[in-house]
Tab-separated table of C-alpha atoms in Angstrom:
chain	number	residue	atom	x	y	z
O	161	MET	CA	0.000	0.000	0.000
O	162	ASN	CA	1.360	3.407	-0.954
O	163	THR	CA	2.074	5.880	1.846
O	164	PRO	CA	-0.310	8.865	1.527
O	165	PHE	CA	1.253	12.251	0.832
O	166	ILE	CA	0.716	14.785	3.612
O	167	ASN	CA	1.499	18.405	2.809
O	168	ALA	CA	3.499	19.063	5.972
O	169	HIS	CA	7.167	19.743	6.579
O	170	VAL	CA	8.940	19.391	9.914
O	171	ARG	CA	12.387	20.848	10.497
O	172	LEU	CA	14.167	19.495	13.548
O	173	ASP	CA	17.003	21.499	15.074
O	174	THR	CA	18.927	21.911	18.303
O	175	HIS	CA	17.503	24.293	20.878
O	176	PRO	CA	19.335	27.651	20.909
O	177	THR	CA	19.717	27.824	24.707
O	178	HIS	CA	19.211	24.328	26.121
O	179	PRO	CA	22.173	21.958	25.587
O	180	SER	CA	20.187	18.883	24.549
O	181	ALA	CA	16.611	20.013	23.782
O	182	VAL	CA	15.269	19.893	20.220
O	183	THR	CA	12.899	22.212	18.378
O	184	ALA	CA	10.461	21.272	15.629
O	185	THR	CA	9.223	23.901	13.166
O	186	VAL	CA	6.115	22.749	11.295
O	187	THR	CA	4.869	24.221	8.011
O	188	GLY	CA	2.576	23.218	5.148
O	189	HIS	CA	-1.131	22.944	4.397
O	190	HIS	CA	-1.429	19.884	6.670
O	191	ALA	CA	0.865	21.252	9.372
O	192	HIS	CA	-1.732	20.507	12.027
O	193	VAL	CA	-1.405	16.776	11.339
O	194	ALA	CA	2.309	16.803	12.134
O	195	PHE	CA	1.710	19.151	15.053
O	196	VAL	CA	-0.779	16.792	16.694
O	197	ALA	CA	1.461	13.770	16.055
O	198	LEU	CA	4.399	15.428	17.802
O	199	GLU	CA	2.277	16.584	20.752
O	200	ALA	CA	1.046	13.027	21.234
O	201	ASP	CA	4.700	11.936	21.354
O	202	GLY	CA	5.621	14.276	24.209
O	203	TRP	CA	6.596	17.427	22.348
O	204	GLU	CA	5.151	20.678	23.696
O	205	ALA	CA	3.915	23.633	21.679
O	206	VAL	CA	5.715	26.926	22.343
O	207	ALA	CA	4.431	28.877	19.328
O	208	ALA	CA	1.886	28.516	16.529
O	209	ASP	CA	4.368	26.577	14.381
O	210	THR	CA	6.993	25.414	16.889
O	211	LEU	CA	7.292	22.608	19.400
O	212	VAL	CA	10.045	21.704	21.850
O	213	LEU	CA	11.220	18.352	23.162
O	214	ALA	CA	12.965	18.892	26.504
O	215	ARG	CA	13.672	15.845	28.650
O	216	ILE	CA	15.523	15.169	31.911
O	217	ASP	CA	17.689	12.385	30.488
O	218	ARG	CA	19.489	14.358	27.730
O	219	GLU	CA	18.240	11.860	25.166
O	220	GLU	CA	16.295	14.382	23.066
O	221	PRO	CA	18.414	13.844	19.911
O	222	TYR	CA	17.712	10.102	19.998
O	223	TRP	CA	13.976	10.562	20.450
O	224	ALA	CA	13.894	13.336	17.857
O	225	ASN	CA	15.420	10.924	15.355
O	226	GLN	CA	12.782	8.336	16.292
O	227	ALA	CA	10.060	10.951	15.758
O	228	SER	CA	11.514	11.837	12.372
O	229	GLN	CA	11.350	8.224	11.220
O	230	GLN	CA	7.756	7.862	12.448
O	231	LEU	CA	6.676	11.037	10.644
O	232	GLU	CA	8.355	9.879	7.429
O	233	ASP	CA	6.559	6.539	7.718
O	234	VAL	CA	3.164	8.276	7.595
O	235	GLY	CA	4.098	10.561	4.693
O	236	ILE	CA	5.298	13.718	6.469
O	237	THR	CA	8.539	15.243	5.171
O	238	THR	CA	11.179	15.890	7.818
O	239	GLU	CA	14.496	17.716	7.769
O	240	ILE	CA	17.227	17.358	10.386
O	241	SER	CA	19.746	20.163	10.788
O	242	SER	CA	23.459	19.366	10.608
O	243	GLU	CA	23.903	20.321	14.291
O	244	LEU	CA	21.158	17.945	15.363
O	245	ARG	CA	22.448	15.185	13.086
O	246	GLU	CA	25.814	15.491	14.781
O	247	ALA	CA	24.164	15.191	18.210
O	248	ILE	CA	22.190	12.128	17.045
O	249	ASP	CA	25.355	10.400	15.869
O	250	LEU	CA	27.326	11.274	18.993
O	251	GLU	CA	28.260	8.281	21.178
O	252	TRP	CA	28.281	9.216	24.851
O	253	THR	CA	27.544	7.794	28.268
O	254	TRP	CA	26.881	9.087	31.762
O	255	ALA	CA	29.982	9.629	33.892
O	256	ASN	CA	30.003	7.510	37.069
O	257	TYR	CA	26.776	5.818	36.036
O	258	PRO	CA	25.655	3.705	39.041
O	259	MET	CA	24.694	0.728	36.845
O	260	PRO	CA	27.884	0.168	34.791
O	261	TRP	CA	26.747	-3.297	33.711
O	262	CYS	CA	23.965	-1.805	31.564
O	263	THR	CA	24.374	-1.488	27.807
O	264	ARG	CA	23.678	1.852	26.129
O	265	ALA	CA	20.223	0.631	25.119
O	266	GLU	CA	19.507	-0.519	28.676
O	267	ILE	CA	20.671	2.808	30.076
O	268	ARG	CA	18.329	4.568	27.668
O	269	ASN	CA	15.453	2.346	28.805
O	270	VAL	CA	16.129	3.115	32.499
O	271	SER	CA	16.237	6.848	31.819
O	272	ASN	CA	13.074	6.656	29.694
O	273	GLN	CA	11.232	5.059	32.628
O	274	ALA	CA	12.485	7.921	34.805
O	275	GLN	CA	11.209	10.356	32.180
O	276	LYS	CA	7.745	8.772	32.335
O	277	ILE	CA	7.687	9.162	36.128
O	278	TYR	CA	8.739	12.790	35.754
O	279	ASP	CA	6.021	13.438	33.146
O	280	ASP	CA	3.387	11.780	35.336
O	281	ILE	CA	4.357	14.072	38.219
O	282	ARG	CA	4.503	17.171	36.018
O	283	HIS	CA	1.111	16.539	34.423
O	284	GLY	CA	-0.591	15.669	37.718
O	285	ARG	CA	-1.105	11.980	36.999
O	286	LEU	CA	1.174	11.047	39.906
O	287	LEU	CA	0.399	13.003	43.082
O	288	ILE	CA	3.420	13.305	45.388
O	289	HIS	CA	2.423	13.278	49.054
O	290	ALA	CA	5.831	13.756	50.678
O	291	HIS	CA	9.576	13.695	50.012
O	292	ALA	CA	12.791	13.346	51.990
O	293	HIS	CA	16.568	13.061	51.550
O	294	ASP	CA	18.012	9.715	52.541
O	295	GLY	CA	21.598	10.939	52.710
O	296	ASP	CA	22.435	10.140	49.089
O	297	THR	CA	19.486	11.232	47.011
O	298	THR	CA	15.861	12.301	47.088
O	299	VAL	CA	13.100	9.827	47.912
O	300	ALA	CA	9.359	10.417	47.652
O	301	VAL	CA	5.983	8.759	48.007
O	302	GLY	CA	2.950	9.360	45.808
O	303	THR	CA	-0.216	7.923	44.313
O	304	HIS	CA	-1.283	7.432	40.698
O	305	ARG	CA	-4.620	9.153	40.185
O	306	ASP	CA	-5.811	6.754	37.490
O	307	THR	CA	-5.095	3.460	39.279
O	308	GLY	CA	-5.036	4.464	42.952
O	309	LYS	CA	-1.739	2.584	43.385
O	310	SER	CA	0.836	4.271	45.612
O	311	VAL	CA	4.568	4.167	44.895
O	312	TYR	CA	7.855	4.718	46.701
O	313	LEU	CA	10.312	6.635	44.476
O	314	HIS	CA	14.109	6.691	44.790
O	315	GLY	CA	16.511	8.945	42.940
O	316	GLU	CA	16.487	12.122	40.898
O	317	ASN	CA	16.295	13.039	37.227
O	318	HIS	CA	17.290	10.143	34.900
O	319	LEU	CA	17.870	7.791	37.873
O	320	ARG	CA	14.454	8.098	39.515
O	321	GLN	CA	12.865	4.682	39.914
O	322	ILE	CA	9.848	3.023	41.499
O	323	VAL	CA	11.271	0.713	44.164
O	324	ASP	CA	8.074	-0.329	45.928
O	325	THR	CA	4.304	-0.204	45.467
O	326	PHE	CA	1.398	-0.114	47.909
O	327	ASP	CA	-2.327	-0.666	47.694
O	328	SER	CA	-3.216	2.627	49.379
O	329	PRO	CA	-1.748	6.033	50.295
O	330	ALA	CA	-2.159	5.139	53.973
O	331	GLN	CA	0.115	2.113	53.669
O	332	ALA	CA	2.644	4.010	51.566
O	333	LEU	CA	2.814	7.029	53.860
O	334	THR	CA	3.091	4.873	56.975
O	335	ALA	CA	6.071	3.001	55.537
O	336	PHE	CA	7.642	6.215	54.238
O	337	GLU	CA	7.396	7.988	57.575
O	338	ARG	CA	8.834	4.995	59.390
O	339	LEU	CA	11.925	5.243	57.170
O	340	HIS	CA	12.238	9.016	56.747
O	341	GLY	CA	10.171	10.620	59.518
O	342	ASP	CA	12.958	12.941	60.678
O	343	SER	CA	13.555	14.487	57.249
O	344	MET	CA	10.085	13.999	55.744
O	345	ARG	CA	8.531	17.071	54.087
O	346	PRO	CA	5.070	17.439	52.525
O	347	GLY	CA	4.581	17.592	48.782
O	348	PRO	CA	7.102	17.140	45.980
O	349	ALA	CA	10.779	17.999	46.313
O	350	PRO	CA	12.081	21.284	44.870
O	351	LEU	CA	12.973	21.117	41.175
O	352	THR	CA	16.464	19.924	40.369
O	353	ASP	CA	18.662	22.039	38.098
O	354	THR	CA	17.985	19.590	35.272
O	355	GLU	CA	14.215	19.840	35.752
O	356	ARG	CA	14.394	23.613	35.935
O	357	GLN	CA	16.391	23.814	32.699
O	358	ALA	CA	13.939	21.495	30.933
O	359	ALA	CA	10.996	23.594	32.126
O	360	GLN	CA	12.680	26.761	30.863
O	361	ALA	CA	13.344	25.186	27.482
O	362	ARG	CA	9.647	24.329	27.127
O	363	THR	CA	8.518	27.931	27.568
O	364	SER	CA	9.752	29.220	24.182
O	365	PRO	CA	12.347	28.503	21.482
O	366	GLY	CA	14.447	31.102	23.258
O	367	THR	CA	17.488	33.101	22.311
O	368	PRO	CA	20.954	32.879	23.837
O	369	ASP	CA	21.355	34.711	27.131
O	370	THR	CA	22.900	38.178	26.812
O	371	GLY	CA	23.145	38.894	30.512
O	372	PRO	CA	21.280	38.639	33.762
O	373	GLU	CA	17.637	39.610	33.735
O	374	THR	CA	16.206	42.297	35.964
O	375	PRO	CA	15.014	40.543	39.105
O	376	LYS	CA	11.249	40.247	39.309
O	377	PRO	CA	9.351	40.850	42.547
O	378	GLN	CA	8.829	37.553	44.313
O	379	PRO	CA	5.457	36.718	45.842
O	380	GLU	CA	5.203	36.273	49.572
O	381	PRO	CA	5.887	32.677	50.554
O	382	SER	CA	2.806	30.639	51.345
O	383	PRO	CA	2.344	29.478	54.952
O	384	GLN	CA	4.354	26.389	55.817
O	385	ARG	CA	2.253	23.238	55.663
O	386	GLU	CA	3.237	20.367	57.892
O	387	VAL	CA	2.520	16.654	57.842
O	388	VAL	CA	-0.121	15.726	60.425
O	389	PRO	CA	-2.459	12.784	61.055
O	390	ALA	CA	-5.312	12.608	58.570
O	391	TYR	CA	-7.848	13.608	61.218
O	392	ALA	CA	-5.923	16.866	61.909
O	393	ALA	CA	-5.421	17.829	58.247
O	394	ASP	CA	-6.953	20.836	56.524
O	395	PRO	CA	-10.306	20.394	54.749
O	396	GLY	CA	-8.843	21.456	51.423
O	397	ASP	CA	-11.193	22.203	48.527
O	398	HIS	CA	-14.189	19.883	48.904
O	399	ASP	CA	-15.648	20.991	45.572
O	400	ALA	CA	-12.426	20.128	43.754
O	401	ILE	CA	-12.203	16.760	45.537
O	402	PHE	CA	-15.773	15.972	44.439
O	403	GLU	CA	-15.090	16.965	40.821
O	404	GLU	CA	-11.943	14.810	40.797
O	405	PHE	CA	-13.952	11.861	42.130
O	406	LEU	CA	-16.646	12.247	39.464
O	407	ALA	CA	-14.085	12.616	36.685
O	408	ALA	CA	-12.395	9.369	37.753
O	409	HIS	CA	-15.601	7.311	38.062
O	410	ASP	CA	-17.846	7.336	35.026
O	411	ASP	CA	-20.308	5.007	36.756
O	412	TRP	CA	-21.389	8.018	38.819
O	413	GLU	CA	-23.531	10.702	37.166
O	414	LYS	CA	-23.616	14.284	38.379
O	415	TRP	CA	-26.710	16.417	38.278
O	416	ARG	CA	-27.695	19.770	39.718
O	417	THR	CA	-30.946	20.763	41.355
O	418	TRP	CA	-32.788	23.996	40.679
O	419	SER	CA	-30.311	25.574	43.118
O	420	ASP	CA	-26.611	25.930	42.385
O	421	ASP	CA	-25.918	25.418	46.090
O	422	THR	CA	-26.168	21.633	45.857
O	423	THR	CA	-24.735	18.926	43.606
O	424	HIS	CA	-25.991	15.345	43.526
O	425	ALA	CA	-24.197	12.254	42.264
O	426	ILE	CA	-26.008	8.974	41.619
O	427	HIS	CA	-24.386	5.611	41.000
O	428	GLU	CA	-25.488	3.895	37.804
O	429	SER	CA	-27.176	1.212	39.934
O	430	GLN	CA	-29.486	3.958	41.271
O	431	ILE	CA	-29.145	2.587	44.822
O	432	LEU	CA	-26.328	4.826	46.115
O	433	ARG	CA	-26.510	8.615	46.100
O	434	ILE	CA	-24.322	11.501	47.277
O	435	GLU	CA	-25.507	15.019	48.020
O	436	HIS	CA	-22.985	17.844	48.472
O	437	LEU	CA	-24.014	21.250	49.806
O	438	HIS	CA	-21.337	23.650	48.570
O	439	GLU	CA	-21.628	26.602	50.931
O	440	ALA	CA	-22.400	24.790	54.168
O	441	ASP	CA	-21.008	26.067	57.444
O	442	PRO	CA	-17.807	24.133	58.323
O	443	GLN	CA	-19.514	22.558	61.341
O	444	GLU	CA	-22.803	21.861	59.541
O	445	THR	CA	-23.663	18.923	57.273
O	446	SER	CA	-22.142	19.366	53.834
O	447	TRP	CA	-22.238	15.739	52.625
O	448	THR	CA	-25.058	13.198	52.765
O	449	VAL	CA	-24.713	9.629	51.474
O	450	ALA	CA	-27.834	7.481	51.179
O	451	ALA	CA	-28.179	3.823	50.140
O	452	TYR	CA	-31.282	1.927	49.067
O	453	GLU	CA	-32.029	-1.742	48.508
O	454	THR	CA	-33.686	-0.890	45.166
O	455	PRO	CA	-34.077	2.423	43.318
O	456	VAL	CA	-37.628	2.775	44.698
O	457	SER	CA	-37.300	1.258	48.183
O	458	GLU	CA	-36.863	2.862	51.583
O	459	ARG	CA	-33.437	4.059	52.623
O	460	MET	CA	-31.292	1.296	54.187
O	461	TRP	CA	-28.469	3.390	55.628
O	462	HIS	CA	-27.036	6.869	55.402
O	463	LEU	CA	-23.948	8.825	56.390
O	464	THR	CA	-23.270	12.550	56.806
O	465	ALA	CA	-20.095	14.654	56.991
O	466	THR	CA	-19.608	18.292	57.911
O	467	GLY	CA	-17.954	20.977	55.801
O	468	ALA	CA	-14.674	20.957	57.763
O	469	THR	CA	-14.038	17.233	57.310
O	470	PRO	CA	-10.286	16.869	56.536
O	471	ALA	CA	-9.420	16.261	52.904
O	472	PRO	CA	-7.770	12.829	53.486
O	473	ILE	CA	-10.829	11.603	55.406
O	474	LEU	CA	-13.204	12.837	52.697
O	475	LYS	CA	-11.111	11.239	49.951
O	476	ALA	CA	-11.093	7.941	51.865
O	477	LEU	CA	-14.884	8.100	52.124
O	478	LEU	CA	-15.339	8.774	48.411
O	479	THR	CA	-12.852	6.021	47.564
O	480	VAL	CA	-14.819	3.379	49.434
O	481	LEU	CA	-18.113	4.684	48.022
O	482	ALA	CA	-16.717	3.977	44.546
O	483	SER	CA	-16.161	0.318	45.454
O	484	ASP	CA	-18.427	-2.685	45.209
O	485	ASP	CA	-18.455	-2.965	49.006
O	486	ALA	CA	-20.437	0.242	49.421
O	487	LEU	CA	-23.260	-1.278	47.383
O	488	LYS	CA	-23.632	-4.193	49.779
O	489	ALA	CA	-25.561	-3.830	53.013
O	490	ASP	CA	-24.375	-6.795	55.073
O	491	GLY	CA	-27.319	-6.614	57.477
O	492	ASP	CA	-25.219	-7.292	60.603
O	493	LEU	CA	-26.179	-5.706	63.882
O	494	ILE	CA	-23.910	-2.899	64.953
O	495	ARG	CA	-22.323	-4.834	67.809
O	496	GLU	CA	-21.415	-7.671	65.444
O	497	LYS	CA	-19.362	-5.291	63.323
O	498	THR	CA	-17.476	-3.660	66.162
O	499	VAL	CA	-14.341	-5.819	66.258
O	500	GLU	CA	-13.865	-5.822	62.501
O	501	VAL	CA	-14.505	-2.127	62.042
O	502	THR	CA	-12.267	-0.860	64.836
O	503	ARG	CA	-9.359	-3.290	64.389
O	504	PRO	CA	-7.168	-0.681	62.585
O	505	LEU	CA	-7.537	1.630	65.599
O	506	ALA	CA	-6.534	-1.092	68.045
O	507	ASP	CA	-3.543	-1.962	65.884
O	508	VAL	CA	-2.063	1.544	66.378
O	509	GLY	CA	-2.874	1.795	70.069
O	510	TRP	CA	-6.135	3.739	70.251
O	511	GLN	CA	-7.683	3.488	73.710
O	512	HIS	CA	-11.080	1.806	74.103
O	513	THR	CA	-13.421	2.848	76.926
O	514	ASN	CA	-17.053	2.303	77.898
O	515	GLN	CA	-19.033	5.369	78.930
O	516	GLY	CA	-22.593	4.467	79.792
O	517	SER	CA	-24.394	3.315	76.695
O	518	TYR	CA	-21.511	4.381	74.442
O	519	LEU	CA	-18.213	2.856	73.409
O	520	HIS	CA	-15.340	5.248	72.672
O	521	TRP	CA	-12.027	4.920	70.841
O	522	LYS	CA	-9.367	7.652	70.954
O	523	PRO	CA	-5.627	7.911	70.215
O	524	GLN	CA	-3.152	8.457	73.016
O	525	ASP	CA	-2.415	11.914	71.619
O	526	GLY	CA	-4.941	13.748	69.482
O	527	ASP	CA	-8.362	15.351	69.735
O	528	VAL	CA	-10.405	12.833	67.772
O	529	ARG	CA	-12.903	10.148	68.768
O	530	LEU	CA	-14.884	7.299	67.282
O	531	THR	CA	-18.091	6.642	69.212
O	532	LEU	CA	-20.559	3.769	68.990
O	533	ASP	CA	-24.062	3.776	70.476
O	534	ALA	CA	-23.699	0.098	71.308
O	535	GLN	CA	-26.863	-0.188	73.384
O	536	SER	CA	-29.189	1.029	70.651
O	537	PRO	CA	-28.571	-1.130	67.592
O	538	SER	CA	-31.985	-0.206	66.218
O	539	ASN	CA	-31.046	3.464	66.028
O	540	THR	CA	-31.338	4.565	62.401
O	541	LEU	CA	-30.005	8.087	62.881
O	542	ALA	CA	-26.400	8.190	64.090
O	543	THR	CA	-25.192	4.930	65.573
O	544	TRP	CA	-21.546	5.584	64.625
O	545	ARG	CA	-19.918	8.983	65.066
O	546	ILE	CA	-16.403	10.208	64.286
O	547	TRP	CA	-15.596	13.684	65.560
O	548	ALA	CA	-12.584	15.885	66.275
O	549	GLY	CA	-12.097	18.678	68.774
O	550	GLN	CA	-12.143	19.224	72.530
O	551	ASP	CA	-15.892	19.760	72.943
O	552	VAL	CA	-18.306	17.021	71.903
O	553	HIS	CA	-21.054	19.632	71.636
O	554	ARG	CA	-19.001	21.843	69.293
O	555	PRO	CA	-16.738	19.511	67.320
O	556	GLU	CA	-14.427	20.800	64.603
O	557	TRP	CA	-15.793	18.212	62.177
O	558	THR	CA	-18.071	15.203	62.345
O	559	ILE	CA	-18.987	12.097	60.365
O	560	SER	CA	-22.147	10.269	61.454
O	561	ALA	CA	-23.331	6.903	60.144
O	562	SER	CA	-26.541	5.023	60.751
O	563	ASN	CA	-26.950	1.382	61.653
O	564	TYR	CA	-26.421	-1.123	58.800
O	565	THR	CA	-23.805	1.095	57.188
O	566	PRO	CA	-21.575	-1.518	55.466
O	567	ALA	CA	-18.700	-2.644	57.652
O	568	ALA	CA	-16.286	-2.042	54.753
O	569	VAL	CA	-17.207	1.662	54.678
O	570	LEU	CA	-16.658	2.078	58.403
O	571	SER	CA	-13.481	-0.009	58.389
O	572	HIS	CA	-12.017	2.045	55.551
O	573	LEU	CA	-12.632	5.243	57.508
O	574	ALA	CA	-11.101	3.662	60.627
O	575	GLY	CA	-8.051	2.699	58.576
O	576	GLU	CA	-7.628	6.299	57.425
O	577	LEU	CA	-7.943	7.507	61.034
O	578	ALA	CA	-5.297	5.020	62.107
O	579	TYR	CA	-2.753	5.293	59.316
O	580	GLY	CA	-3.591	8.275	57.122
O	581	ILE	CA	-1.661	11.542	57.126
O	582	GLY	CA	-2.283	14.881	55.457
O	583	LEU	CA	-1.198	18.510	55.468
O	584	SER	CA	-2.095	21.397	57.758
O	585	GLN	CA	-1.030	25.014	58.147
O	586	ARG	CA	-3.008	25.667	61.324
O	587	PRO	CA	-1.173	26.909	64.438
O	588	ALA	CA	0.835	24.212	66.161
O	589	GLN	CA	-1.305	24.156	69.308
O	590	HIS	CA	-4.248	22.916	67.239
O	591	ARG	CA	-2.353	20.071	65.621
O	592	ALA	CA	-1.455	16.606	66.729
O	593	ARG	CA	1.851	15.272	65.471
O	594	PRO	CA	1.560	12.036	63.500
O	595	HIS	CA	4.386	10.323	65.343
O	596	SER	CA	2.300	9.190	68.291
O	597	SER	CA	0.261	6.732	66.259
O	598	VAL	CA	2.425	6.201	63.196
O	599	ARG	CA	6.113	6.360	64.050
O	600	GLY	CA	7.445	2.994	64.988
O	601	ALA	CA	4.299	1.180	63.937
O	602	VAL	CA	4.661	-1.893	61.847
O	603	MET	CA	3.338	-1.914	58.312
O	604	PRO	CA	-0.459	-1.857	58.636
O	605	PRO	CA	-2.073	-5.265	58.323
O	606	PRO	CA	-4.542	-5.834	55.492
O	607	LEU	CA	-7.597	-3.783	56.324
O	608	ALA	CA	-11.155	-4.688	55.510
O	609	LYS	CA	-10.386	-2.853	52.348
O	610	PRO	CA	-12.847	-2.128	49.542
O	611	SER	CA	-12.367	-3.696	46.176
O	612	THR	CA	-11.634	-1.290	43.359
O	613	GLN	CA	-13.635	-2.933	40.608
O	614	ARG	CA	-16.716	-1.198	39.338
O	615	THR	CA	-20.175	-2.651	39.331
O	616	ARG	CA	-21.654	-2.802	35.883
């Protein structure tokens, strides 16, 4: 079969200011075809007719040559400048490369995997929770948004690798803090020089530097955010968390009422529904979850959360609601669920006390409680209650769940209370350090964890 002719021309050249980056200038009646093909291959547009390939592994000439061959194969004419051709033909290797047994092709494969990790972080597909320095290099822990898998990263730039994986952020963060608690910092590490140079190359084709630029006014630094237990973390942006949840789960459909104050989400089964009140007072109900045996039956169980619920706790709730387990009402009496549901709290040393008709669980250090109305299993209003603060009558945030709430939902929340961490910029006297319940703890045992498969 003859290759179709596409009226597009791509000229590949070295970047004028970045030592290894490559530029692509696209012209012709079908220029948009070549433009889209290059963007899909990792090139980034910097002008109406120009793209830049800037990587952290200095392998741009190699990948530019690969792109040229692929464009030629589909009928797009390419031209490679003499300077770029020289860079493509250049044989080189990394000095003091830590894996000297690797061939050049194997080295390129290792660095390409590091590039993919870097791109996932840069484009928000891999959310970095925390980083640290282990004495030799940077280490970090994060979670892939698309799969929910958490990863432990080791190294910088072209040597960054995934060295371990976890089923949940709670497990990953617990292990990470056990290893690097003293030097652990929230969020991603500062950009390396290599990453900064690559980012600068992607802003425009550029011209050689002629001297230092006039310093620009720098914005005031944002308040320092510290790592704290999940129950002491900031609420974050609940609306954004909800939108992220809906975007990741197409088996949930969003719809608005006549008022813009409220958004509803309904599972495709029609038996599980979420209501979010956007402008609720932080201490008032902002979230209501209701479950039904059939789309037209009476409500089986429900759960509410206030507007100040910490972001990690809310995300854990939405995560379990997206699982098959949330669609199953197990029908057990509340006292029959108690051991299973609260096991994660016992595993990290939460204290258990009886106070009249109520059972209480609390950490040794931290203003948070889980309460069970154990003597009233028929209560359909608020049999389970999780709250934080010093005054039970004026809690900072509250989650309440009725009887027959699935044990998996409650256990998942208990697991987040026990092992989860988050970020806070509140004054220190209002925070509980995570070390009391996390540092020194063994890797959390398998929780009564929700499955991640969708119901169809």
